[in-house]
PDB file of C-alpha atoms and ligand atoms in Angstrom:
ATOM      1  CA  MET A 320     -62.721 -37.679   9.741  1.00 97.00           C
ATOM      2  CA  ARG A 321     -64.885 -36.532   6.852  1.00 98.00           C
ATOM      3  CA  TYR A 322     -67.517 -34.062   7.930  1.00 98.00           C
ATOM      4  CA  ALA A 323     -70.512 -32.723   6.014  1.00 98.00           C
ATOM      5  CA  VAL A 324     -71.153 -29.216   7.200  1.00 98.00           C
ATOM      6  CA  ILE A 325     -74.738 -28.024   6.604  1.00 98.00           C
ATOM      7  CA  SER A 326     -76.471 -24.839   7.762  1.00 98.00           C
ATOM      8  CA  ASP A 327     -79.727 -22.838   7.583  1.00 98.00           C
ATOM      9  CA  ILE A 328     -82.113 -25.670   6.492  1.00 98.00           C
ATOM     10  CA  HIS A 329     -85.086 -23.514   7.533  1.00 98.00           C
ATOM     11  CA  ALA A 330     -87.611 -26.359   7.391  1.00 98.00           C
ATOM     12  CA  ASN A 331     -87.164 -26.784   3.671  1.00 98.00           C
ATOM     13  CA  LEU A 332     -87.611 -30.580   3.556  1.00 98.00           C
ATOM     14  CA  GLU A 333     -86.996 -31.110  -0.202  1.00 98.00           C
ATOM     15  CA  ALA A 334     -83.661 -29.269  -0.018  1.00 98.00           C
ATOM     16  CA  PHE A 335     -82.700 -31.134   3.136  1.00 98.00           C
ATOM     17  CA  GLN A 336     -83.584 -34.538   1.696  1.00 98.00           C
ATOM     18  CA  LYS A 337     -81.566 -33.849  -1.458  1.00 98.00           C
ATOM     19  CA  THR A 338     -78.637 -32.769   0.667  1.00 98.00           C
ATOM     20  CA  LEU A 339     -78.679 -35.896   2.820  1.00 98.00           C
ATOM     21  CA  GLU A 340     -78.936 -38.014  -0.361  1.00 98.00           C
ATOM     22  CA  ASP A 341     -75.780 -36.350  -1.694  1.00 98.00           C
ATOM     23  CA  ILE A 342     -74.038 -36.702   1.691  1.00 98.00           C
ATOM     24  CA  ASP A 343     -74.819 -40.436   1.637  1.00 98.00           C
ATOM     25  CA  SER A 344     -72.861 -40.780  -1.583  1.00 97.00           C
ATOM     26  CA  GLN A 345     -69.833 -38.900  -0.231  1.00 97.00           C
ATOM     27  CA  ASN A 346     -68.366 -41.255   2.361  1.00 97.00           C
ATOM     28  CA  VAL A 347     -68.932 -38.864   5.193  1.00 98.00           C
ATOM     29  CA  ASP A 348     -68.350 -39.872   8.881  1.00 98.00           C
ATOM     30  CA  GLU A 349     -70.346 -37.151  10.608  1.00 98.00           C
ATOM     31  CA  ILE A 350     -72.819 -34.406   9.808  1.00 98.00           C
ATOM     32  CA  ILE A 351     -72.559 -31.052  11.573  1.00 98.00           C
ATOM     33  CA  CYS A 352     -75.451 -28.551  11.360  1.00 98.00           C
ATOM     34  CA  LEU A 353     -74.826 -24.822  12.152  1.00 98.00           C
ATOM     35  CA  GLY A 354     -78.336 -23.960  13.203  1.00 98.00           C
ATOM     36  CA  ASP A 355     -81.600 -22.431  11.815  1.00 98.00           C
ATOM     37  CA  ILE A 356     -83.147 -25.856  11.314  1.00 98.00           C
ATOM     38  CA  VAL A 357     -86.574 -24.224  11.337  1.00 98.00           C
ATOM     39  CA  GLY A 358     -88.174 -20.914  10.242  1.00 97.00           C
ATOM     40  CA  TYR A 359     -89.421 -19.741   6.767  1.00 97.00           C
ATOM     41  CA  TYR A 360     -90.487 -23.092   5.167  1.00 98.00           C
ATOM     42  CA  PRO A 361     -93.360 -25.545   5.816  1.00 98.00           C
ATOM     43  CA  ASN A 362     -91.715 -28.718   7.292  1.00 98.00           C
ATOM     44  CA  PRO A 363     -90.229 -27.907  10.681  1.00 98.00           C
ATOM     45  CA  ASN A 364     -91.252 -31.158  12.376  1.00 98.00           C
ATOM     46  CA  GLU A 365     -89.950 -33.340   9.542  1.00 98.00           C
ATOM     47  CA  CYS A 366     -86.641 -31.470   9.470  1.00 98.00           C
ATOM     48  CA  VAL A 367     -86.053 -31.697  13.221  1.00 98.00           C
ATOM     49  CA  GLU A 368     -86.985 -35.377  13.147  1.00 98.00           C
ATOM     50  CA  LEU A 369     -84.518 -36.047  10.343  1.00 98.00           C
ATOM     51  CA  CYS A 370     -81.771 -34.300  12.358  1.00 98.00           C
ATOM     52  CA  LYS A 371     -82.540 -36.605  15.293  1.00 98.00           C
ATOM     53  CA  LYS A 372     -82.788 -39.712  13.198  1.00 98.00           C
ATOM     54  CA  ARG A 373     -79.572 -39.083  11.375  1.00 98.00           C
ATOM     55  CA  HIS A 374     -77.728 -38.195  14.666  1.00 98.00           C
ATOM     56  CA  ILE A 375     -76.698 -34.847  13.162  1.00 98.00           C
ATOM     57  CA  GLN A 376     -74.613 -32.741  15.572  1.00 98.00           C
ATOM     58  CA  CYS A 377     -76.661 -29.569  15.695  1.00 98.00           C
ATOM     59  CA  ILE A 378     -76.368 -26.155  17.298  1.00 98.00           C
ATOM     60  CA  ARG A 379     -79.109 -23.517  17.743  1.00 98.00           C
ATOM     61  CA  GLY A 380     -79.646 -20.598  15.342  1.00 98.00           C
ATOM     62  CA  ASN A 381     -81.593 -17.391  15.888  1.00 98.00           C
ATOM     63  CA  HIS A 382     -84.749 -18.767  14.181  1.00 98.00           C
ATOM     64  CA  ASP A 383     -84.560 -21.902  16.398  1.00 98.00           C
ATOM     65  CA  ASP A 384     -84.161 -19.632  19.446  1.00 98.00           C
ATOM     66  CA  ALA A 385     -87.170 -17.516  18.421  1.00 98.00           C
ATOM     67  CA  VAL A 386     -89.579 -20.499  18.204  1.00 98.00           C
ATOM     68  CA  THR A 387     -88.486 -21.810  21.613  1.00 97.00           C
ATOM     69  CA  GLY A 388     -88.668 -18.369  23.290  1.00 96.00           C
ATOM     70  CA  ILE A 389     -84.868 -18.046  23.900  1.00 96.00           C
ATOM     71  CA  CYS A 390     -85.115 -14.786  22.012  1.00 97.00           C
ATOM     72  CA  GLY A 391     -88.045 -12.537  20.956  1.00 96.00           C
ATOM     73  CA  ILE A 392     -89.165 -12.014  17.316  1.00 97.00           C
ATOM     74  CA  GLU A 393     -88.958  -8.184  17.340  1.00 96.00           C
ATOM     75  CA  ASP A 394     -85.562  -8.102  15.668  1.00 94.00           C
ATOM     76  CA  PHE A 395     -86.764 -10.179  12.648  1.00 97.00           C
ATOM     77  CA  ASN A 396     -88.187  -8.649   9.464  1.00 97.00           C
ATOM     78  CA  PRO A 397     -92.017  -8.917   9.008  1.00 97.00           C
ATOM     79  CA  VAL A 398     -91.842 -11.952   6.671  1.00 97.00           C
ATOM     80  CA  ALA A 399     -89.552 -13.850   9.072  1.00 97.00           C
ATOM     81  CA  GLN A 400     -91.820 -12.892  11.943  1.00 98.00           C
ATOM     82  CA  GLU A 401     -94.858 -14.249  10.184  1.00 98.00           C
ATOM     83  CA  ALA A 402     -93.064 -17.516   9.407  1.00 98.00           C
ATOM     84  CA  LEU A 403     -91.754 -17.777  13.021  1.00 98.00           C
ATOM     85  CA  ILE A 404     -95.307 -17.378  14.350  1.00 98.00           C
ATOM     86  CA  TRP A 405     -96.514 -20.093  11.910  1.00 98.00           C
ATOM     87  CA  THR A 406     -93.605 -22.372  12.853  1.00 98.00           C
ATOM     88  CA  SER A 407     -94.153 -21.898  16.538  1.00 97.00           C
ATOM     89  CA  ARG A 408     -97.803 -22.888  16.115  1.00 97.00           C
ATOM     90  CA  HIS A 409     -97.012 -25.963  14.067  1.00 98.00           C
ATOM     91  CA  LEU A 410     -93.902 -27.347  15.805  1.00 98.00           C
ATOM     92  CA  ASP A 411     -94.566 -30.302  18.152  1.00 97.00           C
ATOM     93  CA  ARG A 412     -93.767 -29.783  21.826  1.00 97.00           C
ATOM     94  CA  ALA A 413     -91.112 -32.576  21.774  1.00 98.00           C
ATOM     95  CA  ASN A 414     -89.343 -30.999  18.796  1.00 98.00           C
ATOM     96  CA  LYS A 415     -89.463 -27.517  20.431  1.00 98.00           C
ATOM     97  CA  GLU A 416     -87.976 -29.111  23.544  1.00 98.00           C
ATOM     98  CA  TRP A 417     -85.173 -30.695  21.460  1.00 98.00           C
ATOM     99  CA  LEU A 418     -84.327 -27.357  19.789  1.00 98.00           C
ATOM    100  CA  LEU A 419     -84.296 -25.668  23.148  1.00 98.00           C
ATOM    101  CA  HIS A 420     -81.649 -28.007  24.527  1.00 98.00           C
ATOM    102  CA  LEU A 421     -79.231 -27.760  21.595  1.00 98.00           C
ATOM    103  CA  PRO A 422     -75.838 -26.251  22.368  1.00 98.00           C
ATOM    104  CA  GLU A 423     -74.968 -22.752  21.201  1.00 98.00           C
ATOM    105  CA  HIS A 424     -71.622 -23.864  19.703  1.00 98.00           C
ATOM    106  CA  LEU A 425     -69.543 -27.034  19.298  1.00 98.00           C
ATOM    107  CA  VAL A 426     -65.830 -27.831  19.545  1.00 98.00           C
ATOM    108  CA  ILE A 427     -64.800 -30.780  17.385  1.00 98.00           C
ATOM    109  CA  GLU A 428     -61.480 -32.593  17.559  1.00 97.00           C
ATOM    110  CA  GLU A 429     -60.283 -29.690  19.774  1.00 96.00           C
ATOM    111  CA  LYS A 430     -59.424 -27.614  16.695  1.00 97.00           C
ATOM    112  CA  ILE A 431     -62.718 -27.037  14.892  1.00 98.00           C
ATOM    113  CA  LEU A 432     -65.337 -24.611  16.140  1.00 98.00           C
ATOM    114  CA  ALA A 433     -68.977 -24.600  14.875  1.00 98.00           C
ATOM    115  CA  VAL A 434     -71.011 -21.481  15.507  1.00 98.00           C
ATOM    116  CA  HIS A 435     -74.262 -20.063  13.968  1.00 98.00           C
ATOM    117  CA  GLY A 436     -73.405 -16.457  13.203  1.00 98.00           C
ATOM    118  CA  SER A 437     -69.929 -15.603  14.542  1.00 98.00           C
ATOM    119  CA  PRO A 438     -67.577 -16.776  17.337  1.00 98.00           C
ATOM    120  CA  TRP A 439     -68.296 -13.727  19.440  1.00 97.00           C
ATOM    121  CA  HIS A 440     -72.118 -13.817  19.187  1.00 97.00           C
ATOM    122  CA  PRO A 441     -74.491 -16.399  17.603  1.00 97.00           C
ATOM    123  CA  TYR A 442     -76.690 -13.635  16.008  1.00 97.00           C
ATOM    124  CA  ALA A 443     -73.814 -11.534  14.601  1.00 98.00           C
ATOM    125  CA  TYR A 444     -73.122 -11.689  10.849  1.00 98.00           C
ATOM    126  CA  ILE A 445     -69.782 -12.123   9.028  1.00 98.00           C
ATOM    127  CA  PHE A 446     -70.234 -10.500   5.707  1.00 96.00           C
ATOM    128  CA  SER A 447     -66.867  -8.819   5.059  1.00 95.00           C
ATOM    129  CA  ALA A 448     -63.109  -9.296   5.482  1.00 93.00           C
ATOM    130  CA  GLN A 449     -63.361  -6.680   8.243  1.00 95.00           C
ATOM    131  CA  GLU A 450     -65.900  -8.723  10.192  1.00 96.00           C
ATOM    132  CA  ALA A 451     -63.795 -11.821   9.541  1.00 96.00           C
ATOM    133  CA  ALA A 452     -60.721 -10.047  10.953  1.00 96.00           C
ATOM    134  CA  HIS A 453     -62.755  -9.308  14.140  1.00 96.00           C
ATOM    135  CA  ALA A 454     -63.621 -13.007  14.306  1.00 97.00           C
ATOM    136  CA  PHE A 455     -60.015 -14.075  13.926  1.00 97.00           C
ATOM    137  CA  THR A 456     -58.887 -11.756  16.721  1.00 96.00           C
ATOM    138  CA  PHE A 457     -61.658 -13.134  18.934  1.00 97.00           C
ATOM    139  CA  LEU A 458     -60.661 -16.727  18.141  1.00 97.00           C
ATOM    140  CA  GLN A 459     -56.981 -16.074  18.930  1.00 96.00           C
ATOM    141  CA  THR A 460     -57.910 -14.655  22.280  1.00 97.00           C
ATOM    142  CA  ASN A 461     -60.698 -16.972  23.355  1.00 97.00           C
ATOM    143  CA  TYR A 462     -60.079 -20.229  21.453  1.00 97.00           C
ATOM    144  CA  PRO A 463     -56.344 -20.384  20.866  1.00 96.00           C
ATOM    145  CA  GLN A 464     -56.488 -24.068  19.843  1.00 97.00           C
ATOM    146  CA  ILE A 465     -59.045 -23.545  17.058  1.00 97.00           C
ATOM    147  CA  GLN A 466     -57.787 -23.628  13.479  1.00 97.00           C
ATOM    148  CA  VAL A 467     -61.047 -23.746  11.505  1.00 98.00           C
ATOM    149  CA  CYS A 468     -64.342 -22.124  12.457  1.00 98.00           C
ATOM    150  CA  PHE A 469     -67.498 -22.949  10.548  1.00 98.00           C
ATOM    151  CA  TYR A 470     -70.317 -20.416  10.610  1.00 98.00           C
ATOM    152  CA  GLY A 471     -73.644 -19.855   8.822  1.00 98.00           C
ATOM    153  CA  HIS A 472     -76.417 -17.302   9.286  1.00 98.00           C
ATOM    154  CA  THR A 473     -75.604 -15.146   6.174  1.00 98.00           C
ATOM    155  CA  HIS A 474     -76.801 -17.939   3.842  1.00 98.00           C
ATOM    156  CA  GLN A 475     -73.813 -17.208   1.541  1.00 96.00           C
ATOM    157  CA  LYS A 476     -70.818 -19.462   1.168  1.00 94.00           C
ATOM    158  CA  ALA A 477     -67.509 -17.949   2.014  1.00 95.00           C
ATOM    159  CA  LEU A 478     -63.936 -18.790   2.981  1.00 95.00           C
ATOM    160  CA  TYR A 479     -61.685 -16.362   4.781  1.00 95.00           C
ATOM    161  CA  TYR A 480     -58.142 -16.984   6.007  1.00 94.00           C
ATOM    162  CA  THR A 481     -55.400 -15.146   7.762  1.00 91.00           C
ATOM    163  CA  LYS A 482     -52.259 -14.551   5.734  1.00 82.00           C
ATOM    164  CA  GLU A 483     -49.445 -12.916   7.666  1.00 72.00           C
ATOM    165  CA  SER A 484     -51.277  -9.967   9.159  1.00 75.00           C
ATOM    166  CA  SER A 485     -54.044  -9.672   6.564  1.00 78.00           C
ATOM    167  CA  VAL A 486     -57.351 -11.420   5.946  1.00 79.00           C
ATOM    168  CA  GLU A 487     -57.897 -12.920   2.506  1.00 78.00           C
ATOM    169  CA  GLU A 488     -61.069 -14.233   0.932  1.00 75.00           C
ATOM    170  CA  VAL A 489     -61.454 -17.220  -1.421  1.00 72.00           C
ATOM    171  CA  GLU A 490     -64.725 -17.577  -3.159  1.00 61.00           C
ATOM    172  CA  LYS A 491     -66.541 -20.033  -5.459  1.00 59.00           C
ATOM    173  CA  ASN A 492     -63.701 -22.570  -5.462  1.00 63.00           C
ATOM    174  CA  ARG A 493     -65.271 -25.965  -5.452  1.00 82.00           C
ATOM    175  CA  LYS A 494     -62.327 -27.492  -3.684  1.00 89.00           C
ATOM    176  CA  TYR A 495     -59.612 -25.958  -1.621  1.00 91.00           C
ATOM    177  CA  ILE A 496     -56.821 -27.365   0.596  1.00 93.00           C
ATOM    178  CA  LEU A 497     -56.398 -25.486   3.835  1.00 93.00           C
ATOM    179  CA  GLY A 498     -52.813 -24.547   4.711  1.00 91.00           C
ATOM    180  CA  ASN A 499     -51.159 -25.679   7.954  1.00 87.00           C
ATOM    181  CA  LYS A 500     -50.604 -22.136   9.133  1.00 87.00           C
ATOM    182  CA  GLY A 501     -53.251 -19.536   9.576  1.00 90.00           C
ATOM    183  CA  LEU A 502     -56.869 -19.550  10.695  1.00 96.00           C
ATOM    184  CA  TYR A 503     -59.902 -20.270   8.550  1.00 97.00           C
ATOM    185  CA  LEU A 504     -63.491 -19.112   8.658  1.00 97.00           C
ATOM    186  CA  ILE A 505     -65.756 -21.111   6.391  1.00 97.00           C
ATOM    187  CA  ASN A 506     -69.453 -20.690   5.570  1.00 97.00           C
ATOM    188  CA  PRO A 507     -70.919 -23.719   3.712  1.00 97.00           C
ATOM    189  CA  GLY A 508     -73.887 -21.696   2.402  1.00 97.00           C
ATOM    190  CA  SER A 509     -77.532 -22.523   3.049  1.00 98.00           C
ATOM    191  CA  VAL A 510     -79.366 -25.743   2.425  1.00 98.00           C
ATOM    192  CA  GLY A 511     -82.887 -24.316   2.519  1.00 98.00           C
ATOM    193  CA  GLN A 512     -82.653 -20.686   1.394  1.00 98.00           C
ATOM    194  CA  PRO A 513     -79.433 -19.692  -0.402  1.00 97.00           C
ATOM    195  CA  ARG A 514     -78.673 -15.979  -0.851  1.00 97.00           C
ATOM    196  CA  ASP A 515     -75.773 -16.335  -3.316  1.00 90.00           C
ATOM    197  CA  GLY A 516     -77.860 -15.625  -6.350  1.00 91.00           C
ATOM    198  CA  SER A 517     -78.102 -19.305  -7.437  1.00 93.00           C
ATOM    199  CA  PRO A 518     -81.069 -21.471  -6.623  1.00 96.00           C
ATOM    200  CA  GLY A 519     -80.573 -24.940  -5.037  1.00 97.00           C
ATOM    201  CA  ALA A 520     -79.025 -26.266  -1.849  1.00 97.00           C
ATOM    202  CA  PHE A 521     -75.490 -25.610  -0.648  1.00 97.00           C
ATOM    203  CA  TYR A 522     -73.267 -27.400   1.837  1.00 98.00           C
ATOM    204  CA  ALA A 523     -69.591 -28.338   2.341  1.00 98.00           C
ATOM    205  CA  ILE A 524     -67.465 -31.430   3.048  1.00 97.00           C
ATOM    206  CA  TYR A 525     -64.403 -31.039   5.178  1.00 98.00           C
ATOM    207  CA  ASP A 526     -61.757 -33.708   5.641  1.00 98.00           C
ATOM    208  CA  SER A 527     -59.856 -33.033   8.876  1.00 97.00           C
ATOM    209  CA  GLN A 528     -56.999 -35.384   7.818  1.00 96.00           C
ATOM    210  CA  THR A 529     -56.291 -34.032   4.301  1.00 97.00           C
ATOM    211  CA  ARG A 530     -57.612 -30.545   5.200  1.00 96.00           C
ATOM    212  CA  GLU A 531     -59.621 -30.455   2.008  1.00 96.00           C
ATOM    213  CA  ILE A 532     -62.802 -28.396   1.869  1.00 96.00           C
ATOM    214  CA  GLU A 533     -65.284 -28.962  -0.941  1.00 96.00           C
ATOM    215  CA  PHE A 534     -68.283 -26.666  -1.602  1.00 95.00           C
ATOM    216  CA  ARG A 535     -71.238 -28.579  -3.005  1.00 95.00           C
ATOM    217  CA  HIS A 536     -74.227 -27.122  -4.874  1.00 95.00           C
ATOM    218  CA  LEU A 537     -77.311 -29.287  -5.573  1.00 96.00           C
ATOM    219  CA  THR A 538     -80.492 -28.795  -7.458  1.00 96.00           C
ATOM    220  CA  TYR A 539     -83.828 -30.199  -6.220  1.00 97.00           C
ATOM    221  CA  ASP A 540     -87.517 -29.901  -6.965  1.00 95.00           C
ATOM    222  CA  LEU A 541     -88.101 -26.546  -5.454  1.00 95.00           C
ATOM    223  CA  THR A 542     -91.503 -26.197  -7.129  1.00 97.00           C
ATOM    224  CA  LEU A 543     -92.804 -28.694  -4.575  1.00 98.00           C
ATOM    225  CA  THR A 544     -91.589 -26.567  -1.692  1.00 98.00           C
ATOM    226  CA  GLN A 545     -93.101 -23.454  -3.350  1.00 98.00           C
ATOM    227  CA  ARG A 546     -96.413 -25.203  -3.714  1.00 98.00           C
ATOM    228  CA  LYS A 547     -96.405 -26.122  -0.035  1.00 98.00           C
ATOM    229  CA  VAL A 548     -95.505 -22.551   1.049  1.00 98.00           C
ATOM    230  CA  ILE A 549     -98.597 -21.358  -0.803  1.00 98.00           C
ATOM    231  CA  GLU A 550    -100.881 -24.201   0.444  1.00 98.00           C
ATOM    232  CA  VAL A 551    -100.110 -23.628   4.179  1.00 98.00           C
ATOM    233  CA  GLY A 552    -100.408 -19.865   3.791  1.00 97.00           C
ATOM    234  CA  LEU A 553     -96.761 -18.839   4.440  1.00 98.00           C
ATOM    235  CA  PRO A 554     -95.721 -15.514   2.820  1.00 97.00           C
ATOM    236  CA  TYR A 555     -95.578 -15.799  -0.999  1.00 97.00           C
ATOM    237  CA  MET A 556     -92.258 -14.071  -1.028  1.00 97.00           C
ATOM    238  CA  LEU A 557     -90.632 -17.124   0.582  1.00 98.00           C
ATOM    239  CA  ALA A 558     -91.652 -19.229  -2.404  1.00 97.00           C
ATOM    240  CA  GLU A 559     -90.534 -16.609  -4.932  1.00 96.00           C
ATOM    241  CA  ARG A 560     -87.095 -16.106  -3.527  1.00 97.00           C
ATOM    242  CA  LEU A 561     -86.216 -19.825  -4.006  1.00 97.00           C
ATOM    243  CA  ASN A 562     -86.207 -19.234  -7.754  1.00 95.00           C
ATOM    244  CA  LEU A 563     -83.747 -16.389  -7.382  1.00 93.00           C
ATOM    245  CA  GLY A 564     -81.494 -18.073  -4.810  1.00 93.00           C
ATOM    246  CA  TYR A 565     -81.881 -14.938  -2.793  1.00 89.00           C
TER     247      TYR A 565
HETATM  248 ZN1   ZN B 823     -80.786 -18.592   8.724  1.00 90.65          ZN
END
């Protein structure tokens, strides 16, 4: 099976459309989304409806949880809070209901785990080899059959793996073949709001047969998204950061 793994769309329709267009040219069998479909950008309804229409296997992220009331907004920064209030006001009831009923994690082919932030908590971040080591220990104890765990939430692509007793990190390789031994933690980056320092949309393709992972980076018309941010009155900083990819 060839999977497209996408994450952190954040209601950025232009980035999402461009990503789907690219996925359509890549002979993919299934699309998996690691959560944060909404929050920050101006098209939450359109992005949720695209997920439904394209039968994307989605899980919930912290922003999705905040707009449905699963969690409060007090732990978010002021800009995120403002965007969450705006999103909650503009999201249709049926789309909210759909987000509310998404699973927290997914197990695919019995050996792939999809989570939003980390295997031990959906809102926890994996930013370092130390945090990855904690995730690997948790996986070995709680999900002994899992070989590859996909996560998002940091908006930065990453690939960690276990080598003997240490944790190694591979970065910025476009393609990489996963070994047969060891565990892997992979972040495909963010579709809607990358924080790698490069503007555009990021996602990954994983082939469970050949065990090849490919990180993809696309450019799209982000000036259109920026214009919409300003038009609907979302915080200006959300438009600005798309230029920086941060
Ligand atoms: Zn996010």
